[in-house]
mmCIF file of C-alpha atoms in Angstrom:
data_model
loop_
_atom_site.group_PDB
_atom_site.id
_atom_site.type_symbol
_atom_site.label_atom_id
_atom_site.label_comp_id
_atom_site.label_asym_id
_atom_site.label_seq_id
_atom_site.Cartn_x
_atom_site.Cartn_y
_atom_site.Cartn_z
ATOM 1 C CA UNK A 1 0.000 0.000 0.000
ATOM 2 C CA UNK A 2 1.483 3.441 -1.294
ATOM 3 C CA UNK A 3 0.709 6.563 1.376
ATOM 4 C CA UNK A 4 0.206 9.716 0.366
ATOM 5 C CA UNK A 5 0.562 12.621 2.947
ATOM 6 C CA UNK A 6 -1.032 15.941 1.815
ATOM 7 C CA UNK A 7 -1.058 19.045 4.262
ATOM 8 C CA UNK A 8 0.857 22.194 4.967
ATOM 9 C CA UNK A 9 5.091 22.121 4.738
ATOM 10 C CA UNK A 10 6.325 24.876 7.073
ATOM 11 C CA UNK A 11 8.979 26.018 9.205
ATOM 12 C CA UNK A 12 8.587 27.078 12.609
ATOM 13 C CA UNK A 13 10.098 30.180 14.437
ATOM 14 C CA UNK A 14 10.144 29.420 18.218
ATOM 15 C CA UNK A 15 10.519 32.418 20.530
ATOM 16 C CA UNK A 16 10.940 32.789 24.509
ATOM 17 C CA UNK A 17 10.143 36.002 26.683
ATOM 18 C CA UNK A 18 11.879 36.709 29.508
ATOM 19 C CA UNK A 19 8.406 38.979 30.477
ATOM 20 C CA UNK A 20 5.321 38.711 30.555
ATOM 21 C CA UNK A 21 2.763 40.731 27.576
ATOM 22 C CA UNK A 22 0.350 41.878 29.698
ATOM 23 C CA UNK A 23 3.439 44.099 31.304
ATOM 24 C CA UNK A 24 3.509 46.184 28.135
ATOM 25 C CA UNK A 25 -0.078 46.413 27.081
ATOM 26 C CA UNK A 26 -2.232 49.168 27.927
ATOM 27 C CA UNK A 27 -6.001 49.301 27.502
ATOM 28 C CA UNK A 28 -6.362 53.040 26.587
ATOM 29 C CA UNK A 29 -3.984 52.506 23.949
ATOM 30 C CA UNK A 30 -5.052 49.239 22.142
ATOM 31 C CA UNK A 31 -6.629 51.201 19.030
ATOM 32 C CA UNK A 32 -2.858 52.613 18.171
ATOM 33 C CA UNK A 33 -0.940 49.259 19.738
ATOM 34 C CA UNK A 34 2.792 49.503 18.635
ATOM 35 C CA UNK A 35 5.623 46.890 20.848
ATOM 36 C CA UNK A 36 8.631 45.936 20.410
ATOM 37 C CA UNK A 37 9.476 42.608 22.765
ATOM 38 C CA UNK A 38 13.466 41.306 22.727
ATOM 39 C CA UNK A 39 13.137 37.452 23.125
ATOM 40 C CA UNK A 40 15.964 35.448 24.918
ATOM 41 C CA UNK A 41 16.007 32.352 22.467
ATOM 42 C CA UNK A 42 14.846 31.461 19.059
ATOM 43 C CA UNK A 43 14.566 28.497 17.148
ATOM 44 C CA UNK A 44 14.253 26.683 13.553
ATOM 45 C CA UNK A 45 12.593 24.245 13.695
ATOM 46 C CA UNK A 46 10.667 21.694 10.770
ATOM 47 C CA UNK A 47 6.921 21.696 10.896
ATOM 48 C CA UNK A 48 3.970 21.576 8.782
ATOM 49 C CA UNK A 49 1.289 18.729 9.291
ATOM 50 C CA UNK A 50 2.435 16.976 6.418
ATOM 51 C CA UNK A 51 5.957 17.239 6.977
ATOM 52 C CA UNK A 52 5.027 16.196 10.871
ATOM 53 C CA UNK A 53 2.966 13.119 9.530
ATOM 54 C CA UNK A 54 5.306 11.670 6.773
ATOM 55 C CA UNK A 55 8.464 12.162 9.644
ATOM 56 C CA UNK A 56 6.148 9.680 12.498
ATOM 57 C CA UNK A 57 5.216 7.290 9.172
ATOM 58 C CA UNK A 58 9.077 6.833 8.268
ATOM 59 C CA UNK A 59 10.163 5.973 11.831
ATOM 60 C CA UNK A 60 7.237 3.581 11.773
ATOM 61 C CA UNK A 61 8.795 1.676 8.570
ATOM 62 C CA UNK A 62 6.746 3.374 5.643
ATOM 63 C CA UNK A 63 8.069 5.501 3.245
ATOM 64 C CA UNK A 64 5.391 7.546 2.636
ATOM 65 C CA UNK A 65 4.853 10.422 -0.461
ATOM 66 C CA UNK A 66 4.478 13.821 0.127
ATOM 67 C CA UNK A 67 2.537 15.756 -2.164
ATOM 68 C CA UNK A 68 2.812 19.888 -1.293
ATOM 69 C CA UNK A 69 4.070 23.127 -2.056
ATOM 70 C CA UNK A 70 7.338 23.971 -0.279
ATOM 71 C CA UNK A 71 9.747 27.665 -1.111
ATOM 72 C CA UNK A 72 13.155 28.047 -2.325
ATOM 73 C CA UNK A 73 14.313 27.908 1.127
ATOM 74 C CA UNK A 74 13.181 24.344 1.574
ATOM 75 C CA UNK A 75 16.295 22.766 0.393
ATOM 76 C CA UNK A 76 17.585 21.589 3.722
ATOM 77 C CA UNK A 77 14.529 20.387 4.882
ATOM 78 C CA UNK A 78 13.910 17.936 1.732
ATOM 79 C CA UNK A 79 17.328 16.954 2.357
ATOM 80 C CA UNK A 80 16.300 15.966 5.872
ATOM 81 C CA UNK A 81 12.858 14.366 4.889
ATOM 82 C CA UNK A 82 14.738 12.025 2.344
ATOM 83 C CA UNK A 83 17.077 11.274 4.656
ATOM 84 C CA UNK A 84 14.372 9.860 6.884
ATOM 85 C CA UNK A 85 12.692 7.377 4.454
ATOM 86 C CA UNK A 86 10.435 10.082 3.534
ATOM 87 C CA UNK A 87 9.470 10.393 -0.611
ATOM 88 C CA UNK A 88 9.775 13.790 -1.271
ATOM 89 C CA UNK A 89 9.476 13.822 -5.323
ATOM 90 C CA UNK A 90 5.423 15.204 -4.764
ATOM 91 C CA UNK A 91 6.558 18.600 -3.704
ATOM 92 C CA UNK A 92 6.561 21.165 -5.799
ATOM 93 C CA UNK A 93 9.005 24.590 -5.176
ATOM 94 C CA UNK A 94 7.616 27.618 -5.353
ATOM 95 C CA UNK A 95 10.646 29.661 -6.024
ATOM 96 C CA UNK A 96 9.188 32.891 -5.526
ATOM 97 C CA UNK A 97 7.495 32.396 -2.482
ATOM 98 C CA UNK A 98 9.209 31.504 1.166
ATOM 99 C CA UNK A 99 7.929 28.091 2.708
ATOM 100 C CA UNK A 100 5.081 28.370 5.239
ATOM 101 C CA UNK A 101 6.417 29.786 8.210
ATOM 102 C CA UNK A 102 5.070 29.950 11.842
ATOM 103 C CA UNK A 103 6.625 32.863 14.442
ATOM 104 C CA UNK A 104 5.669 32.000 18.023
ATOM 105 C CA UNK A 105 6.632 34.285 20.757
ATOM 106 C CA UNK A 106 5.341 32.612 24.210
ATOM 107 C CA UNK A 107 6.334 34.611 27.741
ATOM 108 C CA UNK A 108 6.445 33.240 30.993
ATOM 109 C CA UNK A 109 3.024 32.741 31.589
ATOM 110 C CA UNK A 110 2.491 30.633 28.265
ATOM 111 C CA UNK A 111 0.664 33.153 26.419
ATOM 112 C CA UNK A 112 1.554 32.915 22.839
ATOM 113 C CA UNK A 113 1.546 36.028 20.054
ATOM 114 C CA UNK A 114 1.965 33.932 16.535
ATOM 115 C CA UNK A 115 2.071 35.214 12.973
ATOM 116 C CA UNK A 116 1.657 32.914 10.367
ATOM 117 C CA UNK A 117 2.582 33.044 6.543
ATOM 118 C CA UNK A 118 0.989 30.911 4.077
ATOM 119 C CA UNK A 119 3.741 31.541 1.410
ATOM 120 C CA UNK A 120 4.004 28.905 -1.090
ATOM 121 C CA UNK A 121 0.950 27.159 0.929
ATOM 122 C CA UNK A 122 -1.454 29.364 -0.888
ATOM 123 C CA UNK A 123 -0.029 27.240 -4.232
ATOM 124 C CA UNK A 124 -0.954 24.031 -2.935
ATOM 125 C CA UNK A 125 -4.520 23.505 -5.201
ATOM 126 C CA UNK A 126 -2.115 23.491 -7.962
ATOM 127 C CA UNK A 127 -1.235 20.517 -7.464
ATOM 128 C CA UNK A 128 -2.598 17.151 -7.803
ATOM 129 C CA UNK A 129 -2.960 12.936 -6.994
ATOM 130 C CA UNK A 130 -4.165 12.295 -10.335
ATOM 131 C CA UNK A 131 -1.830 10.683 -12.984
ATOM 132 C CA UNK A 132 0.275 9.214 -9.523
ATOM 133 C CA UNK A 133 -0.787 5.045 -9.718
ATOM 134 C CA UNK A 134 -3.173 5.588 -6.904
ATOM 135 C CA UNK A 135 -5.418 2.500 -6.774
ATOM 136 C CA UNK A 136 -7.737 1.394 -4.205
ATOM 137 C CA UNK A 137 -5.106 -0.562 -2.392
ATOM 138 C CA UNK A 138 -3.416 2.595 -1.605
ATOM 139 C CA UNK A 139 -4.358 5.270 1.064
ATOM 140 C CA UNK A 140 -4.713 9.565 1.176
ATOM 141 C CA UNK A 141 -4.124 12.016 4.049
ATOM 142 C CA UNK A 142 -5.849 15.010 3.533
ATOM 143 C CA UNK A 143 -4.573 17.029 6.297
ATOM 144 C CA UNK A 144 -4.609 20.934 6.725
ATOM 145 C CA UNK A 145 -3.442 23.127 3.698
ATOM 146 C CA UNK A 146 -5.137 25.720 1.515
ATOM 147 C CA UNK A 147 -8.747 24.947 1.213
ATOM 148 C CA UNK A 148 -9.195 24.459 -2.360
ATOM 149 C CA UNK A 149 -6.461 22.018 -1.930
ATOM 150 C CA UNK A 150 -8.127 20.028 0.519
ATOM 151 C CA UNK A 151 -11.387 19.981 -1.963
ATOM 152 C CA UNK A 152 -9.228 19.192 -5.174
ATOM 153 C CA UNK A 153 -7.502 16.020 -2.968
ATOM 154 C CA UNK A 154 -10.931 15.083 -2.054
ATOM 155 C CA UNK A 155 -12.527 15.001 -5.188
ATOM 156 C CA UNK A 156 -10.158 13.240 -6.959
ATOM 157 C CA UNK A 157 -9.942 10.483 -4.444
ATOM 158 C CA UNK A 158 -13.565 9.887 -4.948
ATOM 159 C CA UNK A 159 -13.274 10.302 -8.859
ATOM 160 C CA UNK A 160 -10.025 7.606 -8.718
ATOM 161 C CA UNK A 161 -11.753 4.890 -5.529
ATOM 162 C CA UNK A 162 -8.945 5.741 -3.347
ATOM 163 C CA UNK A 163 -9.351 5.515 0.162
ATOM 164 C CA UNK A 164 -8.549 8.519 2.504
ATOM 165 C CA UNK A 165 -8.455 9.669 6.062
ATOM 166 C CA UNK A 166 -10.043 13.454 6.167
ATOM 167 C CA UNK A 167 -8.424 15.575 8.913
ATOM 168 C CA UNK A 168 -9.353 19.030 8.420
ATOM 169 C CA UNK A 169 -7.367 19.893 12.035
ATOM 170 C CA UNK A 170 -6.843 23.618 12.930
ATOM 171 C CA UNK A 171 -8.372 24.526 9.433
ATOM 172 C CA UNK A 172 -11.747 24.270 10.541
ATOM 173 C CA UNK A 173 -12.765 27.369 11.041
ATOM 174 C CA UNK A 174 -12.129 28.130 7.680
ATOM 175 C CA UNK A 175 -13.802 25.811 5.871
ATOM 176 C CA UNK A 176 -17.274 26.002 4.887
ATOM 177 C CA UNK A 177 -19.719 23.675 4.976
ATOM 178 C CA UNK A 178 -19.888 22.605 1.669
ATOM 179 C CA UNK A 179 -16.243 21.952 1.322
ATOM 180 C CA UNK A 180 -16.698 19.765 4.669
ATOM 181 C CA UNK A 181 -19.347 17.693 3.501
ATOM 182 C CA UNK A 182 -16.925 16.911 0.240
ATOM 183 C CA UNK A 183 -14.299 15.983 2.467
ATOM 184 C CA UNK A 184 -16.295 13.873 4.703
ATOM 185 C CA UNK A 185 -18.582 11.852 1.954
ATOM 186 C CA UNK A 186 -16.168 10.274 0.620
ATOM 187 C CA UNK A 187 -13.985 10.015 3.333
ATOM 188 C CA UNK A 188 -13.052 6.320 5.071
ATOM 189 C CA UNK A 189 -11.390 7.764 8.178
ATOM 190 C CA UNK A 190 -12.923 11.322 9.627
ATOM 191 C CA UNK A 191 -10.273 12.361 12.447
ATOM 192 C CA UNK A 192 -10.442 15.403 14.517
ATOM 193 C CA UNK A 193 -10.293 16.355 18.295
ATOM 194 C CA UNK A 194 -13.406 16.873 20.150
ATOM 195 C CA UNK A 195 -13.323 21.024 20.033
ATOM 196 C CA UNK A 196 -13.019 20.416 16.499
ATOM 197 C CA UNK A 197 -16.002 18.141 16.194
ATOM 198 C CA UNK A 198 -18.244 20.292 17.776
ATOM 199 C CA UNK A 199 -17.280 23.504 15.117
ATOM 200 C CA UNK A 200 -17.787 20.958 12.235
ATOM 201 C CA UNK A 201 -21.101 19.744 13.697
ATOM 202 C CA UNK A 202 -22.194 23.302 13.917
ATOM 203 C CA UNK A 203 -20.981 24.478 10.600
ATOM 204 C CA UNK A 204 -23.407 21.776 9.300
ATOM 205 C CA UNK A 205 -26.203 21.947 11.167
ATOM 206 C CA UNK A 206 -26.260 18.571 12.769
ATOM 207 C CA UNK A 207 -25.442 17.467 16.428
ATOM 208 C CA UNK A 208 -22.117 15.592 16.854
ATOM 209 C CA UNK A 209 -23.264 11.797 16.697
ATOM 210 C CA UNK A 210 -25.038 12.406 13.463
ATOM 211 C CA UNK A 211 -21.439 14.142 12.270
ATOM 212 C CA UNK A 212 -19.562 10.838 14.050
ATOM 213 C CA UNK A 213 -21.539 8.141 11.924
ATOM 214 C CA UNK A 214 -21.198 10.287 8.509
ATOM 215 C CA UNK A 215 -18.030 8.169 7.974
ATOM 216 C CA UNK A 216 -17.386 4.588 8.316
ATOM 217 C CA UNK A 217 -14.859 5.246 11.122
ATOM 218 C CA UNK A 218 -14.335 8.032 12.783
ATOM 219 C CA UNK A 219 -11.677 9.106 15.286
ATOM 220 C CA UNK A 220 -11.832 11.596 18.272
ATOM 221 C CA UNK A 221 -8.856 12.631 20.550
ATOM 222 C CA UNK A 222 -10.138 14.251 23.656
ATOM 223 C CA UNK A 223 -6.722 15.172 24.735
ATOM 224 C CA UNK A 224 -5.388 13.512 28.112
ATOM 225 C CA UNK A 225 -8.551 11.301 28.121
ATOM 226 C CA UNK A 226 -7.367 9.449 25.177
ATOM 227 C CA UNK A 227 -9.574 8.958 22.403
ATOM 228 C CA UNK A 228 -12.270 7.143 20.753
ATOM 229 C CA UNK A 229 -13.171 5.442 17.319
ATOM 230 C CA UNK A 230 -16.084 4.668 16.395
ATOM 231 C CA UNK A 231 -17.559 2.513 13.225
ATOM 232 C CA UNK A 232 -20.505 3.478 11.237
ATOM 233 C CA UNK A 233 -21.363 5.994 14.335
ATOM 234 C CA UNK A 234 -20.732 2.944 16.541
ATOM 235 C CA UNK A 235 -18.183 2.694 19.716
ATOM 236 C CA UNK A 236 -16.053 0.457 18.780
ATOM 237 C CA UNK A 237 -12.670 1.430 20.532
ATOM 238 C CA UNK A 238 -12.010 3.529 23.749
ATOM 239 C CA UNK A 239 -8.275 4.295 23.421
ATOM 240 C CA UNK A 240 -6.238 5.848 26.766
ATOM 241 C CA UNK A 241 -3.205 7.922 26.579
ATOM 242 C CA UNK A 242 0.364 7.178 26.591
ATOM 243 C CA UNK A 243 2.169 7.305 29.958
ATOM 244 C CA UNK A 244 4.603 10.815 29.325
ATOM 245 C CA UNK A 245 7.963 11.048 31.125
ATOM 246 C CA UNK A 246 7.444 14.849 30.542
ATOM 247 C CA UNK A 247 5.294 17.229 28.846
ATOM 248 C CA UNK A 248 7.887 19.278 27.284
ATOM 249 C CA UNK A 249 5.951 20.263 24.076
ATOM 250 C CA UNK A 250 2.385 18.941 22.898
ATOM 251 C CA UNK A 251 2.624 20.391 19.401
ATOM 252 C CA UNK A 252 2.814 17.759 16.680
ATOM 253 C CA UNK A 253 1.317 15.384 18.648
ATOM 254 C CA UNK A 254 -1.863 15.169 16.865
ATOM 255 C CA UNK A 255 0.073 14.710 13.866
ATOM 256 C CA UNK A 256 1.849 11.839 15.549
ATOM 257 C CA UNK A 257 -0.873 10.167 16.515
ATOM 258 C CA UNK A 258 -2.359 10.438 13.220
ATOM 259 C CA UNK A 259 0.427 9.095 11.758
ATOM 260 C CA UNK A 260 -0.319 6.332 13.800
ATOM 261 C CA UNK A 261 -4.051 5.492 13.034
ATOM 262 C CA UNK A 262 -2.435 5.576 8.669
ATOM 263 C CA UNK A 263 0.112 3.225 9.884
ATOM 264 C CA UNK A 264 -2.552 0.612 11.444
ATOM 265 C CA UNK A 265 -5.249 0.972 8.829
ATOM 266 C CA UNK A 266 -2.379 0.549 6.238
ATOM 267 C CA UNK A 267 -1.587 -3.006 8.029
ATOM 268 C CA UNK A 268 -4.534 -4.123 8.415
ATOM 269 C CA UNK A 269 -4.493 -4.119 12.374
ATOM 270 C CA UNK A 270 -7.203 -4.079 15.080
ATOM 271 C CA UNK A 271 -8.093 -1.408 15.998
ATOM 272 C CA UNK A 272 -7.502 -1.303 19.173
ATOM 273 C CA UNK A 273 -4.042 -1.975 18.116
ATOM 274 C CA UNK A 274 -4.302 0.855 16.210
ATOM 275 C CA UNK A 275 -5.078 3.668 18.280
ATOM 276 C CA UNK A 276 -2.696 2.242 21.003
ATOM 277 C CA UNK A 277 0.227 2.621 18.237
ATOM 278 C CA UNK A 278 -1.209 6.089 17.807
ATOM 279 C CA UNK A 279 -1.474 7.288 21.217
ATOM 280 C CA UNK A 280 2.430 5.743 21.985
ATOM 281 C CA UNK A 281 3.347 8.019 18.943
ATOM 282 C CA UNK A 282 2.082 11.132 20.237
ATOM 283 C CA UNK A 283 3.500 10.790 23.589
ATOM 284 C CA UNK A 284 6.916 10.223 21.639
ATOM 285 C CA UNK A 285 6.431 13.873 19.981
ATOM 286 C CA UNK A 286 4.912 15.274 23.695
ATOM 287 C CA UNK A 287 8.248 14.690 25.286
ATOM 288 C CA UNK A 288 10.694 16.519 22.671
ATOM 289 C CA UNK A 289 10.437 20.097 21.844
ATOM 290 C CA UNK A 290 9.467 20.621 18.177
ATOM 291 C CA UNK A 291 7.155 18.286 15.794
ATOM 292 C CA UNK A 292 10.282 16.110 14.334
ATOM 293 C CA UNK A 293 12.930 15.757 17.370
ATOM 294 C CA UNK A 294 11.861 12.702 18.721
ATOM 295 C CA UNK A 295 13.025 9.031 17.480
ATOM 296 C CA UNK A 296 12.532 5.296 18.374
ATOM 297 C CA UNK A 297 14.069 1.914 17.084
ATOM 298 C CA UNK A 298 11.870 -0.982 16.719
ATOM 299 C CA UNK A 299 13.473 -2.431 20.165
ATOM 300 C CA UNK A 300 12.032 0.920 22.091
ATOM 301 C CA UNK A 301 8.524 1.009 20.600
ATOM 302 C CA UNK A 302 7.997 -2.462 21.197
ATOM 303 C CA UNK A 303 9.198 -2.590 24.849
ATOM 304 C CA UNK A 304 6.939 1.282 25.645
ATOM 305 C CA UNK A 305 4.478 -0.284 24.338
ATOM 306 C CA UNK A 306 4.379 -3.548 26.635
ATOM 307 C CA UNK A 307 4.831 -0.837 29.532
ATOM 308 C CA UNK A 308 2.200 1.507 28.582
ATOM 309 C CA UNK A 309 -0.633 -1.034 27.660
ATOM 310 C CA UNK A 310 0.029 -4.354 29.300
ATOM 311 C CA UNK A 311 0.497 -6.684 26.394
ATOM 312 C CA UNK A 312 2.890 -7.006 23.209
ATOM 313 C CA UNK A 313 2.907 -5.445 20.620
ATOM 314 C CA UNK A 314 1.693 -7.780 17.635
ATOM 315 C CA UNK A 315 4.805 -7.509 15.552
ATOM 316 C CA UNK A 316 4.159 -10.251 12.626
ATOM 317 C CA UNK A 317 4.278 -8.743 9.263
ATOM 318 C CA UNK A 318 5.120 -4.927 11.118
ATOM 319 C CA UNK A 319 8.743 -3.704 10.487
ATOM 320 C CA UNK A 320 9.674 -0.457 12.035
ATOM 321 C CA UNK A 321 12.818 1.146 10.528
ATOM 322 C CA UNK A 322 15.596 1.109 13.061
ATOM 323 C CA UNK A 323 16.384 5.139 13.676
ATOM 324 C CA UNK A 324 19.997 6.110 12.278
#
């Protein structure tokens, strides 16, 4: 089975402040704000849910293709992804454009000021999984990207029979509810968190059950209470959370754990199984700061998992790629 990861290739800009924002705002003077703030670190780091996704799916043993729209500064980055197992040969540069890019500036009480630019994002619906060898066998992320992008990859899944996993993630707000129910009707795996669900439900007018049994599995996180899948609206698996040695950074740990649930509907396993292999990979990406820092060998997965869950992890016919 060929995956193909679609989504939103980025960089991200991490910032620390010594202070705290509220310190230099004032309320009489919020219609003219203008503030400078000197941070004590920053960081590069590799992001995008696509890039996130694909990175989890090549520790796991796949070697997954990326199909997005990446800047003339994404050299190094490819460099990395290929490096990693990752197929990279689905991106198209924008050499005009910068890739996505994501400037976080938190301060010591965890409030965040971010600024995000689309850049060669906004070029994504010009690209497309037709003409690829996509069959039935094989299996579609559509993850978070422009929005015509996410209804092009849609479509043409339906129009080709390939099966694909809709997570429209922390695009949701922006997408209306037509484009939803395109991306969920033809959709084998809806995946979301449970804040997410409820915007969705509203968006189309229907209460949250009738929006869980739209697809024939569905997937919620609910954060430190684990998660749920359900078939054909159906509970079928209640799913806890990975023990963490430390919280040090939950971003990129929904893409983890989706990552995860591609990896176990791409073998064929239970899925309990499934959303267990999930959960362990998002407590992986919890404990490192940034989306692509963490790594495990086959030996370390195996043996967490035991810990974590209380029984082995069924390893016949799985091969996870030993990290370098």
């Amino acid at each position: 089975m060929k995956i193909v990861v679609t989504g939103s290739l980025a960089f991200d800009y991490i910032m620390d402040f010594p202070g705290y924002f509220k310190d230099f705002m004032l309320s009489d003077k919020a219609h003219i704000i203008s503030v400078s703030f000197l941070v004590d670190s920053m960081r590069k780091l590799r992001g995008g849910v696509a890039g996130n996704i694909a990175y989890n799916l090549a520790l796991l043993g796949e070697r997954p293709l990326i199909v997005g729209a990446a800047g003339h500064d994404f050299g190094a980055y490819r460099e990395w992804l290929e490096e990693q197992g990752v197929d990279t040969s689905g991106i198209t540069i924008i050499e005009h454009e910068f890739t996505s890019s994501c400037f976080i500036n938190t301060d010591q009480a965890n409030n965040q000021i971010v600024a995000f630019y689309a850049g060669a994002m906004g070029h994504d619906h010009h690209n497309s999984l037709l003409n690829r060898g996509l069959t039935a066998n094989d299996l579609v992320l559509i993850s978070p990207t422009n929005p015509d992008a996410m209804r092009r990859f849609a479509l043409e899944c339906q129009q080709m029979g390939v099966p694909y996993i809709f997570d429209p993630g922390k695009q949701t707000p922006r997408l209306d509810a037509d484009l939803l129910t395109v991306g969920i009707q033809g959709a084998r795996v809806l995946i979301s968190n449970d804040y997410e669900f409820g915007m969705m439900a509203k968006c189309l007018g229907i209460s949250e059950g009738e929006l869980i049994a739209k697809a024939p599995i569905t997937v919620v996180t609910r954060g430190v209470e684990g998660s749920q899948i359900y078939v054909d609206g159906q509970l079928a698996a209640q799913i806890p959370v990975a023990p963490v040695a430390e919280v040090r950074d939950p971003t990129g740990a929904g893409d983890a754990y989706l990552a995860g649930i591609a990896f176990g509907l791409a073998r064929g396993l239970p899925l309990e199984i499934t959303g267990r292999i999930a959960a362990l990979c998002a407590a992986y990406a919890i404990e490192e700061r940034g989306c692509q820092e963490h790594r495990f060998t086959l030996d370390q997965f195996a043996v967490r998992y035991r810990a974590a869950f209380g029984h082995d992890l069924p390893l016949d016919g799985i091969s996870l790629r030993e990290a370098a």
